[in-house]
CSV table of C-alpha atoms (C1' of nucleotides) in Angstrom, one decimal:
chain,number,residue,atom,x,y,z
A,1,MET,CA,0.0,0.2,-0.2
A,2,PRO,CA,0.7,3.7,-0.2
A,3,GLU,CA,3.3,4.9,2.0
A,4,ALA,CA,0.8,7.3,3.3
A,5,LEU,CA,-1.5,4.6,4.2
A,6,SER,CA,0.1,2.3,6.1
A,7,ASP,CA,-0.3,3.6,9.0
A,8,PHE,CA,-4.1,3.7,8.5
A,9,GLY,CA,-5.3,0.6,10.6
A,10,ALA,CA,-3.6,1.5,13.9
A,11,ARG,CA,-4.6,4.9,13.6
A,12,VAL,CA,-8.2,3.5,13.1
A,13,VAL,CA,-8.1,1.2,15.7
A,14,ALA,CA,-6.8,3.5,17.9
A,15,TRP,CA,-9.3,6.2,17.4
A,16,GLN,CA,-11.8,3.6,18.1
A,17,LYS,CA,-10.7,2.7,21.4
A,18,ARG,CA,-11.2,6.8,22.4
A,19,HIS,CA,-13.7,7.8,20.6
A,20,GLY,CA,-15.3,5.0,18.7
A,21,ARG,CA,-19.2,3.3,20.2
A,22,HIS,CA,-18.6,0.8,23.0
A,23,GLU,CA,-22.5,0.8,24.4
A,24,LEU,CA,-24.4,-0.5,21.4
A,25,PRO,CA,-26.6,-3.9,22.3
A,26,TRP,CA,-24.6,-5.7,19.8
A,27,GLN,CA,-21.6,-5.1,20.8
A,28,ASN,CA,-19.4,-6.4,23.6
A,29,THR,CA,-20.4,-10.1,22.7
A,30,ARG,CA,-18.9,-12.6,20.2
A,31,ASP,CA,-22.2,-14.4,20.1
A,32,PRO,CA,-22.7,-14.6,16.7
A,33,TYR,CA,-26.5,-14.9,16.8
A,34,ARG,CA,-26.1,-11.9,18.3
A,35,VAL,CA,-24.0,-10.2,16.2
A,36,TRP,CA,-25.5,-11.4,12.6
A,37,LEU,CA,-29.5,-10.3,13.8
A,38,SER,CA,-27.7,-7.1,14.2
A,39,GLU,CA,-26.3,-7.1,11.1
A,40,ILE,CA,-29.3,-8.0,9.4
A,41,MET,CA,-31.2,-5.4,10.8
A,42,LEU,CA,-28.9,-2.9,10.5
A,43,GLN,CA,-28.3,-3.4,6.3
A,44,GLN,CA,-30.6,-0.4,4.8
A,45,THR,CA,-31.5,0.4,8.5
A,46,GLN,CA,-30.0,3.0,11.0
A,47,VAL,CA,-29.2,2.5,14.3
A,48,THR,CA,-32.0,4.3,16.2
A,49,THR,CA,-35.0,2.3,14.3
A,50,VAL,CA,-32.9,-0.9,15.0
A,51,LEU,CA,-32.4,-0.9,18.7
A,52,GLY,CA,-36.2,-1.5,19.6
A,53,TYR,CA,-36.7,-4.1,17.0
A,54,TYR,CA,-33.3,-6.0,18.2
A,55,ALA,CA,-34.6,-5.7,21.9
A,56,ARG,CA,-37.9,-7.6,20.9
A,57,PHE,CA,-36.6,-10.1,19.0
A,58,LEU,CA,-33.9,-11.1,21.2
A,59,GLU,CA,-36.7,-10.8,23.7
A,60,ARG,CA,-38.6,-13.2,21.7
A,61,PHE,CA,-35.9,-15.7,20.4
A,62,PRO,CA,-33.1,-14.9,22.8
A,63,THR,CA,-31.5,-18.2,20.5
A,64,VAL,CA,-31.1,-19.1,16.8
A,65,LEU,CA,-32.6,-22.4,17.4
A,66,GLU,CA,-36.0,-20.7,19.1
A,67,LEU,CA,-36.2,-18.0,15.9
A,68,ALA,CA,-35.4,-21.1,13.7
A,69,ALA,CA,-38.5,-23.2,15.2
A,70,ALA,CA,-40.9,-20.0,15.1
A,71,PRO,CA,-43.5,-20.0,12.3
A,72,LEU,CA,-42.5,-17.1,9.4
A,73,ASP,CA,-45.7,-15.4,10.3
A,74,GLU,CA,-44.1,-13.9,13.9
A,75,VAL,CA,-41.0,-13.3,12.6
A,76,LEU,CA,-42.7,-11.0,10.0
A,77,THR,CA,-45.1,-9.6,12.5
A,78,LEU,CA,-42.2,-8.7,15.0
A,79,TRP,CA,-40.2,-7.3,11.4
A,80,ALA,CA,-43.2,-5.5,10.7
A,81,GLY,CA,-42.4,-1.4,9.9
A,82,LEU,CA,-38.6,-2.1,9.5
A,83,GLY,CA,-39.2,-2.4,5.9
A,84,TYR,CA,-37.3,-4.9,3.2
A,85,TYR,CA,-39.0,-7.9,4.3
A,86,SER,CA,-36.9,-10.2,2.5
A,87,ARG,CA,-34.5,-9.7,5.1
A,88,ALA,CA,-37.1,-11.1,7.7
A,89,ARG,CA,-37.4,-14.3,5.1
A,90,ASN,CA,-34.3,-14.8,4.8
A,91,LEU,CA,-33.2,-14.4,8.7
A,92,HIS,CA,-35.6,-16.8,9.2
A,93,ALA,CA,-34.2,-19.4,6.5
A,94,CYS,CA,-31.2,-18.9,7.7
A,95,ALA,CA,-32.0,-19.6,11.1
A,96,GLN,CA,-33.4,-22.9,10.2
A,97,ALA,CA,-30.2,-23.6,8.1
A,98,VAL,CA,-28.1,-23.1,10.9
A,99,ALA,CA,-30.7,-25.3,13.2
A,100,ALA,CA,-30.4,-27.6,10.4
A,101,LEU,CA,-26.9,-28.2,8.7
A,102,HIS,CA,-24.8,-26.8,12.0
A,103,GLY,CA,-26.5,-28.1,15.1
A,104,GLY,CA,-27.7,-24.5,16.1
A,105,ALA,CA,-24.0,-22.9,15.6
A,106,PHE,CA,-23.1,-20.7,13.3
A,107,PRO,CA,-20.0,-21.9,10.7
A,108,ALA,CA,-17.1,-19.7,11.7
A,109,SER,CA,-15.5,-18.3,8.5
A,110,ALA,CA,-16.6,-15.6,6.4
A,111,ALA,CA,-17.0,-17.8,3.6
A,112,GLN,CA,-19.1,-20.6,5.1
A,113,LEU,CA,-21.1,-18.0,6.5
A,114,GLN,CA,-21.5,-16.7,3.1
A,115,THR,CA,-23.4,-19.3,1.9
A,116,LEU,CA,-26.5,-18.8,3.9
A,117,PRO,CA,-29.6,-17.3,3.1
A,118,GLY,CA,-29.3,-13.4,3.6
A,119,ILE,CA,-25.4,-13.1,4.2
A,120,GLY,CA,-23.5,-11.5,1.4
A,121,ARG,CA,-19.9,-11.4,1.4
A,122,SER,CA,-19.9,-7.8,3.6
A,123,THR,CA,-22.1,-9.5,6.4
A,124,ALA,CA,-20.1,-12.3,6.6
A,125,ALA,CA,-17.2,-10.2,6.8
A,126,ALA,CA,-18.9,-8.4,9.5
A,127,ILE,CA,-19.8,-11.4,11.6
A,128,ALA,CA,-16.5,-13.1,11.4
A,129,ALA,CA,-14.5,-10.3,11.9
A,130,PHE,CA,-16.4,-9.6,15.2
A,131,CYS,CA,-17.2,-13.0,16.5
A,132,PHE,CA,-13.9,-15.0,15.3
A,133,GLY,CA,-11.4,-12.5,14.9
A,134,GLU,CA,-11.1,-13.7,10.8
A,135,ARG,CA,-8.6,-11.0,8.9
A,136,VAL,CA,-11.3,-9.9,6.6
A,137,ALA,CA,-12.7,-7.0,5.0
A,138,ILE,CA,-16.4,-5.0,5.1
A,139,LEU,CA,-17.6,-3.1,2.6
A,140,ASP,CA,-21.3,-1.5,3.8
A,141,GLY,CA,-22.3,1.6,2.6
A,142,ASN,CA,-20.6,3.2,5.7
A,143,VAL,CA,-17.4,1.7,4.6
A,144,LYS,CA,-17.7,2.7,1.3
A,145,ARG,CA,-18.0,6.0,1.9
A,146,VAL,CA,-15.0,6.4,3.8
A,147,LEU,CA,-12.3,4.2,2.0
A,148,SER,CA,-13.6,6.0,-1.1
A,149,ARG,CA,-13.0,9.5,0.6
A,150,VAL,CA,-9.4,8.4,2.3
A,151,LEU,CA,-8.0,6.8,-1.3
A,152,ALA,CA,-10.2,9.5,-3.4
A,153,PHE,CA,-11.1,6.1,-5.4
A,154,ASP,CA,-12.5,8.0,-8.8
A,155,GLY,CA,-14.0,4.5,-9.8
A,156,ASP,CA,-17.9,4.2,-10.4
A,157,LEU,CA,-19.3,2.3,-7.4
A,158,ALA,CA,-21.9,2.0,-10.4
A,159,SER,CA,-19.7,-1.0,-11.8
A,160,THR,CA,-19.2,-4.3,-10.6
A,161,ARG,CA,-15.3,-4.2,-11.8
A,162,GLU,CA,-14.9,-0.9,-10.0
A,163,GLU,CA,-16.5,-2.1,-6.7
A,164,LYS,CA,-14.2,-5.1,-7.0
A,165,ARG,CA,-11.4,-2.9,-7.0
A,166,LEU,CA,-12.5,-1.3,-4.2
A,167,TRP,CA,-13.2,-4.8,-2.2
A,168,ASP,CA,-9.4,-5.6,-3.1
A,169,ARG,CA,-8.2,-2.1,-1.9
A,170,ALA,CA,-10.4,-2.9,1.5
A,171,THR,CA,-8.8,-6.0,1.8
A,172,ALA,CA,-5.2,-4.7,1.5
A,173,LEU,CA,-5.9,-1.7,4.1
A,174,LEU,CA,-6.4,-4.7,6.9
A,175,PRO,CA,-4.2,-3.9,9.5
A,176,ALA,CA,-2.2,-7.2,10.8
A,177,ARG,CA,-4.1,-7.7,14.2
A,178,GLU,CA,-6.9,-5.9,15.8
A,179,VAL,CA,-9.9,-6.6,12.9
A,180,ASP,CA,-12.4,-6.8,15.2
A,181,ARG,CA,-11.7,-3.2,16.5
A,182,TYR,CA,-11.1,-1.8,13.4
A,183,THR,CA,-14.0,-2.9,11.3
A,184,GLN,CA,-15.8,-1.3,14.1
A,185,GLY,CA,-14.0,1.8,14.2
A,186,LEU,CA,-14.3,2.7,10.3
A,187,MET,CA,-18.1,1.7,10.7
A,188,ASP,CA,-18.3,4.3,13.3
A,189,LEU,CA,-16.1,6.7,11.4
A,190,GLY,CA,-18.6,6.3,8.8
A,191,ALA,CA,-21.7,6.4,10.9
A,192,THR,CA,-20.4,9.8,13.1
A,193,VAL,CA,-17.2,11.9,10.8
A,194,CYS,CA,-17.1,11.2,7.5
A,195,THR,CA,-21.1,11.3,6.9
A,196,ALA,CA,-22.7,11.5,4.0
A,197,ARG,CA,-23.7,15.4,4.6
A,198,LYS,CA,-21.0,17.3,6.1
A,199,PRO,CA,-18.3,15.0,6.9
A,200,ASP,CA,-16.8,16.5,10.0
A,201,CYS,CA,-13.1,16.3,8.5
A,202,GLY,CA,-11.5,18.3,11.4
A,203,ALA,CA,-12.5,15.3,14.0
A,204,CYS,CA,-11.2,13.0,11.8
A,205,PRO,CA,-8.1,10.6,13.1
A,206,VAL,CA,-7.0,10.3,9.5
A,207,ASN,CA,-7.6,13.4,7.7
A,208,ASP,CA,-3.7,14.1,7.0
A,209,LEU,CA,-3.7,10.7,5.1
A,210,CYS,CA,-6.9,11.6,3.4
A,211,ALA,CA,-6.3,12.1,-0.4
A,212,GLY,CA,-10.2,13.0,-0.5
A,213,GLN,CA,-10.7,15.5,2.6
A,214,HIS,CA,-10.8,18.5,0.4
A,215,GLU,CA,-13.8,17.1,-2.3
A,216,ALA,CA,-15.3,14.6,0.6
A,217,GLU,CA,-18.9,14.7,-0.6
A,218,ARG,CA,-17.4,13.9,-4.4
A,219,TYR,CA,-17.3,10.4,-2.9
A,220,PRO,CA,-18.5,8.2,-3.1
A,221,ILE,CA,-18.7,7.9,-7.0
A,222,LYS,CA,-21.7,6.0,-8.3
A,223,THR,CA,-23.5,7.1,-11.2
A,224,ARG,CA,-26.4,5.0,-11.5
A,225,LYS,CA,-29.4,7.2,-10.3
A,226,LEU,CA,-33.0,4.6,-10.0
A,227,LYS,CA,-35.7,6.1,-12.3
A,228,ARG,CA,-39.4,6.0,-10.2
A,229,SER,CA,-42.2,5.3,-11.4
A,230,ARG,CA,-45.7,5.9,-10.0
A,231,ARG,CA,-48.7,3.5,-8.7
A,232,GLU,CA,-52.2,4.6,-7.8
A,233,ASN,CA,-54.6,1.6,-6.0
A,234,TRP,CA,-57.5,1.9,-4.1
A,235,TRP,CA,-57.7,0.1,-0.7
A,236,LEU,CA,-61.1,-1.2,0.7
A,237,TRP,CA,-61.1,-0.8,4.6
A,238,LEU,CA,-64.2,-3.0,5.4
A,239,GLU,CA,-65.4,-3.7,9.0
A,240,HIS,CA,-68.3,-6.1,10.0
A,241,GLU,CA,-69.2,-7.2,13.7
A,242,GLY,CA,-65.9,-5.6,14.6
A,243,ARG,CA,-63.8,-7.6,12.4
A,244,VAL,CA,-61.4,-6.2,9.9
A,245,LEU,CA,-61.1,-8.2,6.2
A,246,LEU,CA,-57.5,-8.5,5.8
A,247,GLN,CA,-55.2,-10.0,2.4
A,248,GLN,CA,-52.1,-11.6,2.9
A,249,ARG,CA,-49.2,-10.4,0.6
A,250,PRO,CA,-48.1,-13.3,-2.1
A,251,ALA,CA,-44.1,-13.3,-2.5
A,252,PRO,CA,-42.1,-12.3,-4.4
A,253,GLY,CA,-43.3,-8.9,-4.6
A,254,VAL,CA,-43.5,-5.9,-2.4
A,255,TRP,CA,-44.6,-6.4,1.3
A,256,ALA,CA,-44.6,-10.2,0.8
A,257,GLY,CA,-45.8,-12.3,3.4
A,258,LEU,CA,-47.5,-9.2,5.0
A,259,TRP,CA,-51.1,-8.6,5.7
A,260,THR,CA,-53.1,-5.1,3.9
A,261,LEU,CA,-56.5,-4.6,2.9
A,262,PRO,CA,-57.9,-5.9,-0.2
A,263,LEU,CA,-55.9,-3.8,-2.7
A,264,PHE,CA,-58.0,-2.6,-6.4
A,265,ASP,CA,-56.6,-1.0,-9.1
A,266,ASP,CA,-59.7,2.0,-9.6
A,267,GLU,CA,-62.2,2.8,-7.5
A,268,ALA,CA,-65.4,1.6,-10.1
A,269,SER,CA,-63.6,-2.2,-9.2
A,270,LEU,CA,-63.4,-1.5,-5.7
A,271,ARG,CA,-67.3,0.3,-5.4
A,272,ALA,CA,-68.1,-3.1,-7.2
A,273,ALA,CA,-66.7,-5.2,-4.8
A,274,ALA,CA,-67.4,-3.5,-1.7
A,275,GLY,CA,-71.3,-3.0,-2.0
A,276,GLY,CA,-72.6,-0.4,0.5
A,277,PRO,CA,-72.0,3.2,1.4
A,278,LEU,CA,-68.4,3.8,1.2
A,279,GLU,CA,-66.7,6.8,3.2
A,280,PRO,CA,-63.4,7.8,1.0
A,281,LEU,CA,-60.1,8.6,3.5
A,282,PRO,CA,-57.3,10.6,2.9
A,283,ARG,CA,-55.1,9.8,0.3
A,284,ILE,CA,-51.9,7.6,1.6
A,285,GLU,CA,-48.3,8.5,-0.3
A,286,HIS,CA,-45.7,6.0,0.2
A,287,ALA,CA,-42.3,6.5,-0.9
A,288,LEU,CA,-40.3,2.8,-2.3
A,289,THR,CA,-36.8,2.1,-4.2
A,290,HIS,CA,-38.1,1.7,-7.2
A,291,PHE,CA,-42.1,3.6,-7.8
A,292,ASP,CA,-44.1,6.2,-5.4
A,293,TRP,CA,-47.0,4.5,-3.7
A,294,VAL,CA,-50.5,6.7,-4.3
A,295,LEU,CA,-52.9,5.0,-2.1
A,296,HIS,CA,-57.1,5.7,-1.8
A,297,PRO,CA,-58.3,4.1,1.2
A,298,VAL,CA,-62.1,3.7,1.3
A,299,ARG,CA,-63.9,2.8,4.5
A,300,ALA,CA,-67.1,0.7,4.7
A,301,VAL,CA,-69.1,-0.8,7.9
A,302,LEU,CA,-70.9,-3.3,7.1
A,303,ARG,CA,-74.3,-3.5,9.0
A,304,ASP,CA,-75.8,-6.5,6.6
A,305,ALA,CA,-73.9,-9.8,5.2
A,306,ALA,CA,-70.1,-9.4,4.4
A,307,PRO,CA,-69.4,-9.7,0.6
A,308,ALA,CA,-67.5,-12.8,-0.3
A,309,LEU,CA,-64.1,-11.8,-0.9
A,310,PRO,CA,-60.9,-13.6,-0.3
A,311,GLY,CA,-59.2,-12.9,3.0
A,312,THR,CA,-59.3,-13.5,6.7
A,313,TRP,CA,-61.4,-11.6,8.8
A,314,VAL,CA,-59.3,-10.2,11.8
A,315,PRO,CA,-60.7,-8.7,14.9
A,316,ARG,CA,-59.7,-5.3,15.5
A,317,GLU,CA,-58.2,-5.8,18.9
A,318,GLU,CA,-55.9,-8.6,17.4
A,319,LEU,CA,-54.5,-6.4,14.6
A,320,ALA,CA,-51.1,-6.0,16.8
A,321,SER,CA,-50.7,-9.4,16.3
A,322,TYR,CA,-50.4,-9.2,12.5
A,323,ALA,CA,-47.4,-8.0,10.2
A,324,LEU,CA,-48.7,-5.3,9.0
A,325,PRO,CA,-47.0,-2.8,6.7
A,326,ALA,CA,-46.0,0.5,8.0
A,327,PRO,CA,-49.1,3.2,6.2
A,328,LEU,CA,-51.3,0.6,7.3
A,329,LYS,CA,-50.2,0.1,10.8
A,330,LYS,CA,-50.4,4.2,11.0
A,331,LEU,CA,-53.5,3.9,9.4
A,332,PHE,CA,-55.2,2.0,11.8
A,333,GLY,CA,-53.2,3.9,14.3
B,1,DG,C1',-38.8,16.1,-1.9
B,2,DT,C1',-34.4,14.2,-1.6
B,3,DC,C1',-31.1,10.9,0.1
B,4,DC,C1',-29.5,6.9,1.8
B,5,DG,C1',-28.3,1.8,2.4
B,6,DG,C1',-26.7,-5.1,0.9
B,7,DA,C1',-28.6,-9.1,-0.7
B,8,DA,C1',-31.1,-11.9,-4.4
B,9,DG,C1',-33.3,-13.1,-8.8
B,10,DG,C1',-32.8,-13.0,-13.5
C,1,DC,C1',-25.5,-6.1,-15.6
C,2,DC,C1',-30.1,-5.4,-14.3
C,3,DT,C1',-34.1,-4.7,-11.1
C,4,DT,C1',-36.3,-5.7,-6.7
C,5,DC,C1',-37.3,-5.2,-2.2
C,6,DC,C1',-38.8,-0.1,2.5
C,7,DG,C1',-38.8,3.2,5.9
C,8,DG,C1',-36.9,7.2,8.3
C,9,DA,C1',-33.5,11.0,8.4
C,10,DC,C1',-32.9,15.4,7.1
DNA sequence: GTCCGGAAGG
DNA sequence: CCTTCCGGAC
């Protein structure tokens, strides 16, 4: 590595000891179950959001064997509101794989961990470094940002080839020892100092050897911009004798496995299915990765017989035990 | 409104 | 190589 960077790992390690985070609930343990659970939750989700979910998961599923034995539906209920529900499906599948293949013990190398559902290269490396001290690099969003700035890495990370090059640089930067603390230090730097906007370069332990510090916000370079579309649907909120009609969403697709109101393409087909006096509710705007979803909830409290629609009539007081997507949780208040 | 973030499947 | 998956912070 370049002479200027020979000190990089030691600096990050020293900084982590004094200024890093040490009291997060998934730290101070080498239990792969706890580390794995936190890493999956922290994919695409911020620490403050994860804290409550993490505590509830551990309380309900203290071990991977208990998670493996639970029905998927219950896992989804506990996950509801976190988003990216394939993570929950993979979490459950991974727990069952660990229970079946390894007797409830996680495999102890990044290469083996990466074969499990929902565990990619970076997550495998994080678990292996934290739990087994393996000398292997992670490259999550925070670390991509830190390293691309330190290196002034000009490759476009939208390209597989350039991303591979950054992986190689990340591996070359690994210190000889204390890779667990180094890994935590990179994560902490990205979360608290080398932030996406307005990085605090003055507080950075490696600012003097950072090639990108004077144009930090130029990095990481990623050209691919997603094109967003717009969808519009009508949501039928039917109540009958204190029960609400819910339907389970098919997999794959948006909100796979979660429970929602019957969905219609237009108001006319909703009216045809409902058959009764309808109360239109304020529209809900929900942003997903690749489209903006406009939902029109329409409510009907039925006095006579309920229409024959597919789904499950759920007593209002039991709604909390169903896996509901965030906007529906909000709608039911 | 705009931005952010890993893995799987095609 | 591309697309698919959410919700919250700012």
